[in-house]
mmCIF file of C-alpha atoms in Angstrom:
data_model
loop_
_atom_site.group_PDB
_atom_site.id
_atom_site.type_symbol
_atom_site.label_atom_id
_atom_site.label_comp_id
_atom_site.label_asym_id
_atom_site.label_seq_id
_atom_site.Cartn_x
_atom_site.Cartn_y
_atom_site.Cartn_z
ATOM 1 C CA THR A 938 -25.192 113.774 85.170
ATOM 2 C CA GLY A 939 -25.587 110.827 87.531
ATOM 3 C CA TRP A 940 -22.362 109.171 86.213
ATOM 4 C CA GLN A 941 -20.301 112.361 86.807
ATOM 5 C CA SER A 942 -21.658 112.982 90.324
ATOM 6 C CA THR A 943 -20.835 109.444 91.443
ATOM 7 C CA CYS A 944 -17.253 109.599 90.154
ATOM 8 C CA CYS A 945 -16.573 113.018 91.735
ATOM 9 C CA GLU A 946 -17.730 112.221 95.301
ATOM 10 C CA PRO A 947 -14.916 112.831 97.865
ATOM 11 C CA GLU A 948 -15.160 109.352 99.327
ATOM 12 C CA ALA A 949 -14.759 107.669 95.895
ATOM 13 C CA ALA A 950 -11.836 109.924 95.041
ATOM 14 C CA SER A 951 -10.037 109.101 98.286
ATOM 15 C CA ARG A 952 -10.397 105.360 97.646
ATOM 16 C CA ALA A 953 -8.902 105.757 94.190
ATOM 17 C CA MET A 954 -5.938 107.759 95.553
ATOM 18 C CA PHE A 955 -5.317 105.083 98.191
ATOM 19 C CA LEU A 956 -5.174 102.338 95.567
ATOM 20 C CA LEU A 957 -2.795 104.348 93.386
ATOM 21 C CA SER A 958 -0.476 105.092 96.300
ATOM 22 C CA GLY A 959 -0.472 101.423 97.218
ATOM 23 C CA CYS A 960 0.670 100.519 93.682
ATOM 24 C CA ARG A 961 3.533 103.046 93.920
ATOM 25 C CA THR A 962 4.531 101.692 97.346
ATOM 26 C CA ASN A 963 4.754 98.145 96.041
ATOM 27 C CA ARG A 964 6.962 99.200 93.132
ATOM 28 C CA ALA A 965 9.318 101.364 95.269
ATOM 29 C CA ALA A 966 12.803 100.110 96.121
ATOM 30 C CA PRO A 967 13.761 99.398 99.800
ATOM 31 C CA GLU A 968 14.779 102.462 101.750
ATOM 32 C CA ASP A 969 18.244 101.066 102.551
ATOM 33 C CA GLY A 970 19.017 100.819 98.810
ATOM 34 C CA ALA A 971 19.687 97.080 98.946
ATOM 35 C CA ALA A 972 18.782 95.143 95.804
ATOM 36 C CA MET A 973 15.587 93.141 95.915
ATOM 37 C CA THR A 974 16.051 89.383 96.050
ATOM 38 C CA SER A 975 13.622 86.710 95.078
ATOM 39 C CA SER A 976 11.955 84.706 97.805
ATOM 40 C CA LEU A 977 12.177 81.638 95.561
ATOM 41 C CA THR A 978 15.458 79.798 95.975
ATOM 42 C CA GLY A 979 17.280 79.136 92.730
ATOM 43 C CA VAL A 980 15.307 81.567 90.590
ATOM 44 C CA ALA A 981 17.440 84.230 88.946
ATOM 45 C CA GLU A 982 16.746 87.831 89.793
ATOM 46 C CA GLU A 983 14.601 89.734 87.350
ATOM 47 C CA THR A 984 15.535 93.341 86.795
ATOM 48 C CA ASP A 985 14.063 96.010 84.623
ATOM 49 C CA ASP A 986 17.349 96.196 82.688
ATOM 50 C CA ALA A 987 17.215 92.606 81.423
ATOM 51 C CA PRO A 988 14.953 92.027 78.407
ATOM 52 C CA ILE A 989 12.329 89.363 78.920
ATOM 53 C CA PHE A 990 13.666 87.155 76.122
ATOM 54 C CA ALA A 991 17.082 87.028 77.862
ATOM 55 C CA ARG A 992 15.705 85.592 81.092
ATOM 56 C CA PRO A 993 16.257 81.883 81.825
ATOM 57 C CA LEU A 994 13.461 79.559 80.769
ATOM 58 C CA ARG A 995 13.948 77.195 83.746
ATOM 59 C CA PRO A 996 15.133 77.600 87.359
ATOM 60 C CA GLU A 997 18.894 77.534 87.845
ATOM 61 C CA VAL A 998 19.713 74.730 90.271
ATOM 62 C CA PRO A 999 23.098 75.153 91.999
ATOM 63 C CA GLY A 1000 25.570 72.395 91.181
ATOM 64 C CA ARG A 1001 23.649 71.174 88.155
ATOM 65 C CA SER A 1002 24.669 72.118 84.638
ATOM 66 C CA GLN A 1003 22.010 73.096 82.176
ATOM 67 C CA ALA A 1004 21.126 70.479 79.539
ATOM 68 C CA PRO A 1005 22.473 71.354 76.087
ATOM 69 C CA ALA A 1006 19.979 72.823 73.674
ATOM 70 C CA GLU A 1007 18.490 70.453 71.134
ATOM 71 C CA ASP A 1008 20.265 70.512 67.795
ATOM 72 C CA THR A 1009 17.785 71.676 65.178
ATOM 73 C CA SER A 1010 20.271 72.142 62.353
ATOM 74 C CA PRO A 1011 19.084 71.092 58.860
ATOM 75 C CA SER A 1012 21.681 68.318 58.716
ATOM 76 C CA ARG A 1013 19.783 66.366 61.365
ATOM 77 C CA ALA A 1014 16.362 66.802 59.785
ATOM 78 C CA PRO A 1015 14.694 63.585 58.547
ATOM 79 C CA PRO A 1016 14.959 62.945 54.822
ATOM 80 C CA VAL A 1017 12.096 64.290 52.740
ATOM 81 C CA VAL A 1018 10.701 62.206 49.888
ATOM 82 C CA GLU A 1019 10.256 64.463 46.894
ATOM 83 C CA THR A 1020 6.798 64.342 45.339
ATOM 84 C CA ARG A 1021 6.053 66.345 42.232
ATOM 85 C CA ILE A 1022 2.438 66.931 41.249
ATOM 86 C CA CYS A 1023 1.518 67.795 37.679
ATOM 87 C CA PRO A 1024 -0.783 70.852 37.624
ATOM 88 C CA VAL A 1025 -2.572 69.501 34.540
ATOM 89 C CA THR A 1026 -3.222 65.843 35.348
ATOM 90 C CA GLY A 1027 -2.960 65.946 39.148
ATOM 91 C CA MET A 1028 -0.709 62.874 39.061
ATOM 92 C CA ASN A 1029 2.274 62.665 41.409
ATOM 93 C CA THR A 1030 5.461 60.655 41.436
ATOM 94 C CA LEU A 1031 3.932 58.075 43.768
ATOM 95 C CA GLN A 1032 1.398 57.138 41.061
ATOM 96 C CA GLY A 1033 3.938 56.786 38.284
ATOM 97 C CA VAL A 1034 5.243 59.337 35.843
ATOM 98 C CA CYS A 1035 2.873 61.913 34.374
ATOM 99 C CA PRO A 1036 1.947 61.019 30.767
ATOM 100 C CA PHE A 1037 3.081 64.469 29.632
ATOM 101 C CA ALA A 1038 6.533 64.240 31.256
ATOM 102 C CA ARG A 1039 9.697 63.421 29.376
ATOM 103 C CA PRO A 1040 10.889 59.846 30.020
ATOM 104 C CA ALA A 1041 13.685 59.800 32.587
ATOM 105 C CA LYS A 1042 17.018 58.202 31.687
ATOM 106 C CA ASN A 1043 19.248 55.976 33.767
ATOM 107 C CA ALA A 1044 23.037 56.236 34.061
ATOM 108 C CA GLU A 1045 23.531 54.329 30.780
ATOM 109 C CA GLY A 1046 21.124 56.585 28.900
ATOM 110 C CA GLY A 1047 18.342 54.020 28.690
ATOM 111 C CA PRO A 1048 14.808 54.318 30.112
ATOM 112 C CA ASP A 1049 14.561 54.475 33.882
ATOM 113 C CA PRO A 1050 12.261 51.657 35.091
ATOM 114 C CA LYS A 1051 11.077 53.862 37.965
ATOM 115 C CA SER A 1052 9.658 56.375 35.469
ATOM 116 C CA LYS A 1053 7.541 53.823 33.616
ATOM 117 C CA LEU A 1054 4.101 55.199 32.845
ATOM 118 C CA LYS A 1055 1.292 53.692 34.921
ATOM 119 C CA LEU A 1056 -1.900 55.270 33.655
ATOM 120 C CA ARG A 1057 -5.292 54.499 35.213
ATOM 121 C CA LEU A 1058 -8.437 55.937 33.649
ATOM 122 C CA SER A 1059 -12.130 55.191 33.910
ATOM 123 C CA PHE A 1060 -14.760 57.394 32.287
ATOM 124 C CA GLU A 1061 -17.950 57.143 30.248
ATOM 125 C CA TRP A 1062 -20.418 59.321 28.392
ATOM 126 C CA GLU A 1063 -23.762 59.189 26.653
ATOM 127 C CA LYS A 1064 -24.519 60.747 23.283
ATOM 128 C CA GLY A 1065 -28.036 60.450 21.957
ATOM 129 C CA ALA A 1066 -29.028 56.782 22.165
ATOM 130 C CA SER A 1067 -25.459 55.537 22.640
ATOM 131 C CA LYS A 1068 -23.356 54.919 25.716
ATOM 132 C CA VAL A 1069 -19.570 54.539 25.743
ATOM 133 C CA SER A 1070 -17.296 53.430 28.588
ATOM 134 C CA VAL A 1071 -13.488 53.511 28.607
ATOM 135 C CA ASN A 1072 -11.202 51.806 31.131
ATOM 136 C CA VAL A 1073 -7.397 51.854 31.168
ATOM 137 C CA TRP A 1074 -4.952 50.268 33.625
ATOM 138 C CA PRO A 1075 -1.275 49.288 33.597
ATOM 139 C CA ARG A 1076 -0.322 45.675 32.965
ATOM 140 C CA LEU A 1077 1.577 44.301 35.962
ATOM 141 C CA ALA A 1078 3.196 41.224 34.454
ATOM 142 C CA GLU A 1079 6.448 41.510 36.417
ATOM 143 C CA HIS A 1080 4.599 41.332 39.754
ATOM 144 C CA PHE A 1081 2.629 38.251 38.714
ATOM 145 C CA ASP A 1082 5.898 36.663 37.602
ATOM 146 C CA ALA A 1083 7.403 37.366 41.033
ATOM 147 C CA LEU A 1084 4.641 35.275 42.612
ATOM 148 C CA GLY A 1085 4.690 32.667 39.849
ATOM 149 C CA LEU A 1086 1.098 33.386 38.866
ATOM 150 C CA PRO A 1087 -0.636 33.788 35.486
ATOM 151 C CA LEU A 1088 -2.141 37.162 34.645
ATOM 152 C CA SER A 1089 -5.596 35.581 34.836
ATOM 153 C CA ALA A 1090 -5.189 34.828 38.579
ATOM 154 C CA LYS A 1091 -8.099 35.892 40.770
ATOM 155 C CA LYS A 1092 -7.880 37.718 44.093
ATOM 156 C CA ASP A 1093 -8.241 34.564 46.246
ATOM 157 C CA ALA A 1094 -5.533 32.724 44.302
ATOM 158 C CA ILE A 1095 -3.186 35.698 44.698
ATOM 159 C CA ALA A 1096 -3.668 35.790 48.480
ATOM 160 C CA THR A 1097 -3.185 32.016 48.798
ATOM 161 C CA ARG A 1098 0.007 32.082 46.740
ATOM 162 C CA TYR A 1099 1.398 34.975 48.763
ATOM 163 C CA ARG A 1100 0.901 33.137 52.059
ATOM 164 C CA GLU A 1101 2.648 30.065 50.664
ATOM 165 C CA LEU A 1102 5.674 31.984 49.402
ATOM 166 C CA ALA A 1103 5.877 34.166 52.523
ATOM 167 C CA LEU A 1104 6.172 31.068 54.704
ATOM 168 C CA GLN A 1105 8.603 29.406 52.334
ATOM 169 C CA PHE A 1106 11.027 32.330 52.049
ATOM 170 C CA HIS A 1107 10.713 33.871 55.513
ATOM 171 C CA PRO A 1108 14.240 34.778 56.750
ATOM 172 C CA ASP A 1109 13.716 32.836 60.004
ATOM 173 C CA LYS A 1110 13.506 29.633 57.985
ATOM 174 C CA HIS A 1111 16.814 30.270 56.202
ATOM 175 C CA PRO A 1112 19.441 30.836 58.896
ATOM 176 C CA GLN A 1113 22.180 29.695 56.518
ATOM 177 C CA ASP A 1114 21.563 32.690 54.207
ATOM 178 C CA PRO A 1115 19.197 35.169 55.886
ATOM 179 C CA GLU A 1116 20.171 38.110 53.638
ATOM 180 C CA ALA A 1117 19.195 36.343 50.418
ATOM 181 C CA ALA A 1118 15.980 35.104 52.021
ATOM 182 C CA ALA A 1119 15.147 38.615 53.254
ATOM 183 C CA GLU A 1120 15.631 40.035 49.759
ATOM 184 C CA LYS A 1121 13.400 37.360 48.237
ATOM 185 C CA PHE A 1122 10.806 37.879 50.960
ATOM 186 C CA LYS A 1123 10.744 41.630 50.268
ATOM 187 C CA THR A 1124 10.280 41.029 46.523
ATOM 188 C CA ILE A 1125 7.320 38.745 47.226
ATOM 189 C CA LYS A 1126 5.759 41.187 49.670
ATOM 190 C CA ASP A 1127 6.152 44.179 47.342
ATOM 191 C CA ALA A 1128 4.629 42.274 44.422
ATOM 192 C CA TYR A 1129 1.652 41.222 46.519
ATOM 193 C CA GLN A 1130 0.990 44.784 47.668
ATOM 194 C CA VAL A 1131 0.730 45.883 44.016
ATOM 195 C CA ILE A 1132 -1.559 43.132 42.674
ATOM 196 C CA LYS A 1133 -3.568 42.084 45.748
ATOM 197 C CA ASN A 1134 -6.699 43.935 44.592
ATOM 198 C CA THR A 1135 -6.661 42.668 40.998
ATOM 199 C CA ASP A 1136 -9.267 40.061 40.127
ATOM 200 C CA GLY A 1137 -8.496 38.619 36.698
ATOM 201 C CA GLU A 1138 -8.672 41.837 34.692
ATOM 202 C CA GLN A 1139 -4.955 41.656 33.870
ATOM 203 C CA HIS A 1140 -5.580 38.795 31.451
ATOM 204 C CA PHE A 1141 -5.524 39.693 27.756
ATOM 205 C CA ALA A 1142 -7.041 36.855 25.704
ATOM 206 C CA TRP A 1143 -5.122 37.547 22.504
ATOM 207 C CA ASP A 1144 -4.519 33.929 21.496
ATOM 208 C CA ASP A 1145 -8.141 32.949 22.103
ATOM 209 C CA HIS A 1146 -9.577 35.131 19.291
ATOM 210 C CA PRO A 1147 -7.387 34.971 16.157
ATOM 211 C CA GLU A 1148 -10.292 36.077 13.935
ATOM 212 C CA ASN A 1149 -10.630 39.355 15.869
ATOM 213 C CA GLN A 1150 -6.967 40.325 15.949
ATOM 214 C CA HIS A 1151 -5.603 43.628 14.636
ATOM 215 C CA ILE A 1152 -1.960 44.728 15.011
ATOM 216 C CA MET A 1153 -0.837 48.316 14.452
ATOM 217 C CA ASP A 1154 1.387 50.978 15.951
ATOM 218 C CA GLY A 1155 0.188 53.850 18.122
ATOM 219 C CA SER A 1156 -0.235 56.391 15.348
ATOM 220 C CA GLU A 1157 -2.299 54.010 13.240
ATOM 221 C CA ALA A 1158 -4.465 53.115 16.239
ATOM 222 C CA LEU A 1159 -5.300 56.778 16.733
ATOM 223 C CA ARG A 1160 -6.339 57.008 13.100
ATOM 224 C CA VAL A 1161 -8.462 53.833 13.142
ATOM 225 C CA PHE A 1162 -10.304 54.818 16.321
ATOM 226 C CA GLY A 1163 -10.240 58.552 15.567
ATOM 227 C CA LYS A 1164 -13.980 59.113 15.823
ATOM 228 C CA LEU A 1165 -14.078 57.555 19.254
ATOM 229 C CA GLY A 1166 -11.175 59.781 20.320
ATOM 230 C CA MET A 1167 -12.931 62.916 19.103
ATOM 231 C CA GLU A 1168 -16.033 62.050 21.136
ATOM 232 C CA ALA A 1169 -13.890 61.374 24.202
ATOM 233 C CA CYS A 1170 -12.182 64.766 23.843
ATOM 234 C CA MET A 1171 -15.552 66.506 23.689
ATOM 235 C CA GLU A 1172 -16.864 64.789 26.832
ATOM 236 C CA HIS A 1173 -13.715 64.156 28.945
ATOM 237 C CA HIS A 1174 -10.985 66.357 27.540
ATOM 238 C CA LEU A 1175 -8.207 65.776 30.074
ATOM 239 C CA SER A 1176 -8.665 61.997 30.294
ATOM 240 C CA ALA A 1177 -8.834 61.756 26.506
ATOM 241 C CA ILE A 1178 -5.557 63.670 26.130
ATOM 242 C CA GLN A 1179 -3.805 61.305 28.555
ATOM 243 C CA LEU A 1180 -5.187 58.282 26.704
ATOM 244 C CA GLN A 1181 -4.130 59.732 23.355
ATOM 245 C CA HIS A 1182 -0.601 60.368 24.620
ATOM 246 C CA MET A 1183 -0.275 56.806 25.928
ATOM 247 C CA VAL A 1184 -1.530 55.244 22.675
ATOM 248 C CA ARG A 1185 0.694 57.435 20.502
ATOM 249 C CA SER A 1186 3.746 56.383 22.546
ATOM 250 C CA ALA A 1187 2.990 52.692 21.963
ATOM 251 C CA THR A 1188 5.326 50.923 19.563
ATOM 252 C CA GLU A 1189 2.752 48.130 19.146
ATOM 253 C CA VAL A 1190 -0.994 47.926 19.711
ATOM 254 C CA LYS A 1191 -2.722 44.548 19.721
ATOM 255 C CA ALA A 1192 -6.467 45.107 19.405
ATOM 256 C CA LEU A 1193 -9.307 42.600 19.628
ATOM 257 C CA VAL A 1194 -12.452 44.030 18.001
ATOM 258 C CA PHE A 1195 -15.836 42.436 18.752
ATOM 259 C CA LYS A 1196 -19.381 43.067 17.507
ATOM 260 C CA ASN A 1197 -22.655 41.755 18.776
ATOM 261 C CA GLY A 1198 -24.013 39.150 16.372
ATOM 262 C CA ASP A 1199 -27.622 40.190 16.960
ATOM 263 C CA PRO A 1200 -28.571 42.717 14.219
ATOM 264 C CA ALA A 1201 -31.179 44.219 16.529
ATOM 265 C CA ILE A 1202 -28.474 45.276 19.001
ATOM 266 C CA ALA A 1203 -25.889 47.835 17.923
ATOM 267 C CA GLU A 1204 -23.037 46.891 20.230
ATOM 268 C CA SER A 1205 -19.274 46.655 19.842
ATOM 269 C CA TRP A 1206 -16.276 46.548 22.149
ATOM 270 C CA VAL A 1207 -12.502 46.645 21.871
ATOM 271 C CA GLU A 1208 -9.833 45.131 24.094
ATOM 272 C CA ALA A 1209 -6.317 46.352 23.337
ATOM 273 C CA LEU A 1210 -2.833 45.878 24.715
ATOM 274 C CA CYS A 1211 -0.619 48.934 24.187
ATOM 275 C CA ILE A 1212 3.101 48.129 24.423
ATOM 276 C CA ASP A 1213 5.828 50.765 24.659
ATOM 277 C CA SER A 1214 9.036 48.817 24.066
ATOM 278 C CA LYS A 1215 11.178 51.916 24.732
ATOM 279 C CA SER A 1216 10.066 52.378 28.347
ATOM 280 C CA GLY A 1217 8.708 48.884 29.013
ATOM 281 C CA ALA A 1218 5.241 50.215 29.874
ATOM 282 C CA GLU A 1219 2.197 48.126 28.973
ATOM 283 C CA HIS A 1220 -1.453 49.120 29.289
ATOM 284 C CA ILE A 1221 -4.757 47.354 28.766
ATOM 285 C CA VAL A 1222 -7.565 49.408 27.227
ATOM 286 C CA ARG A 1223 -11.179 48.285 27.141
ATOM 287 C CA VAL A 1224 -13.832 50.286 25.285
ATOM 288 C CA HIS A 1225 -17.502 49.354 25.120
ATOM 289 C CA ARG A 1226 -20.050 51.084 22.905
ATOM 290 C CA LEU A 1227 -23.771 50.380 22.875
ATOM 291 C CA GLY A 1228 -26.502 51.784 20.655
ATOM 292 C CA LEU A 1229 -24.814 53.431 17.634
ATOM 293 C CA GLY A 1230 -25.649 50.932 14.890
ATOM 294 C CA ASP A 1231 -23.918 51.765 11.593
ATOM 295 C CA GLU A 1232 -21.673 54.390 13.218
ATOM 296 C CA THR A 1233 -20.181 51.720 15.494
ATOM 297 C CA GLU A 1234 -19.405 49.496 12.524
ATOM 298 C CA GLU A 1235 -17.759 52.380 10.686
ATOM 299 C CA ASP A 1236 -15.610 53.186 13.672
ATOM 300 C CA THR A 1237 -14.348 49.653 14.294
ATOM 301 C CA ASP A 1238 -13.758 48.460 10.743
#
């Protein structure tokens, strides 16, 4: 074929032999048997006997010692903050303890304040002509106390109060006791970071509605609002289980039950404060139901 005739021509074959002989000539050792030396000063000789991974990684400069290798031992590694993620709820230790976890204990055997449950939920569903919304968030009373604010404080009032206290307790303004001022300043800053996005929803108007008050423990609350819980489990199973666990753990539930006074509108809503005196956790729960008529009344009585 044309390809074979071109490759077998004498002139092409001679060129190929010349190139091959040139490669062998370049690889041959000097005739006098002397060892080959590098033309680059300071670069170690490379021989076929030395494995490539044993060769120096940088030129060897005479009179200069090589820098010591960087210590990569585990003892010098930066500390790692442990974060455990629950495969069921998706919550991690940075968001508070998982509602299904066992409460951690401190050295004295009491509840560990760092393991206090901080559950946040927001979900809703529609069933027939009705619509239900559920919102849950932790009550952050200790952080409002740190700033000297009521739980009803709005976002602007929180920011204004933080600026005032930050200027008042800045360590530079307390040279006589900078350590105590720095500790106070850190407490103020940490509290502000937690509550800076709240806007009055932490307020629970228990004393304002004595005629709507109901007090019970967690188990009784689950029984009273059982129908609502069953609907929640059907529509949002995982969120409903977390809510159920939080309510059952409550040693006291203060519930305010409201109904729309207009008979033409079937509407009711519940605002509850769930208190777990064993762990110190407190949660506010707000449930709103619209459009169920007699079923709503049966569920909230």
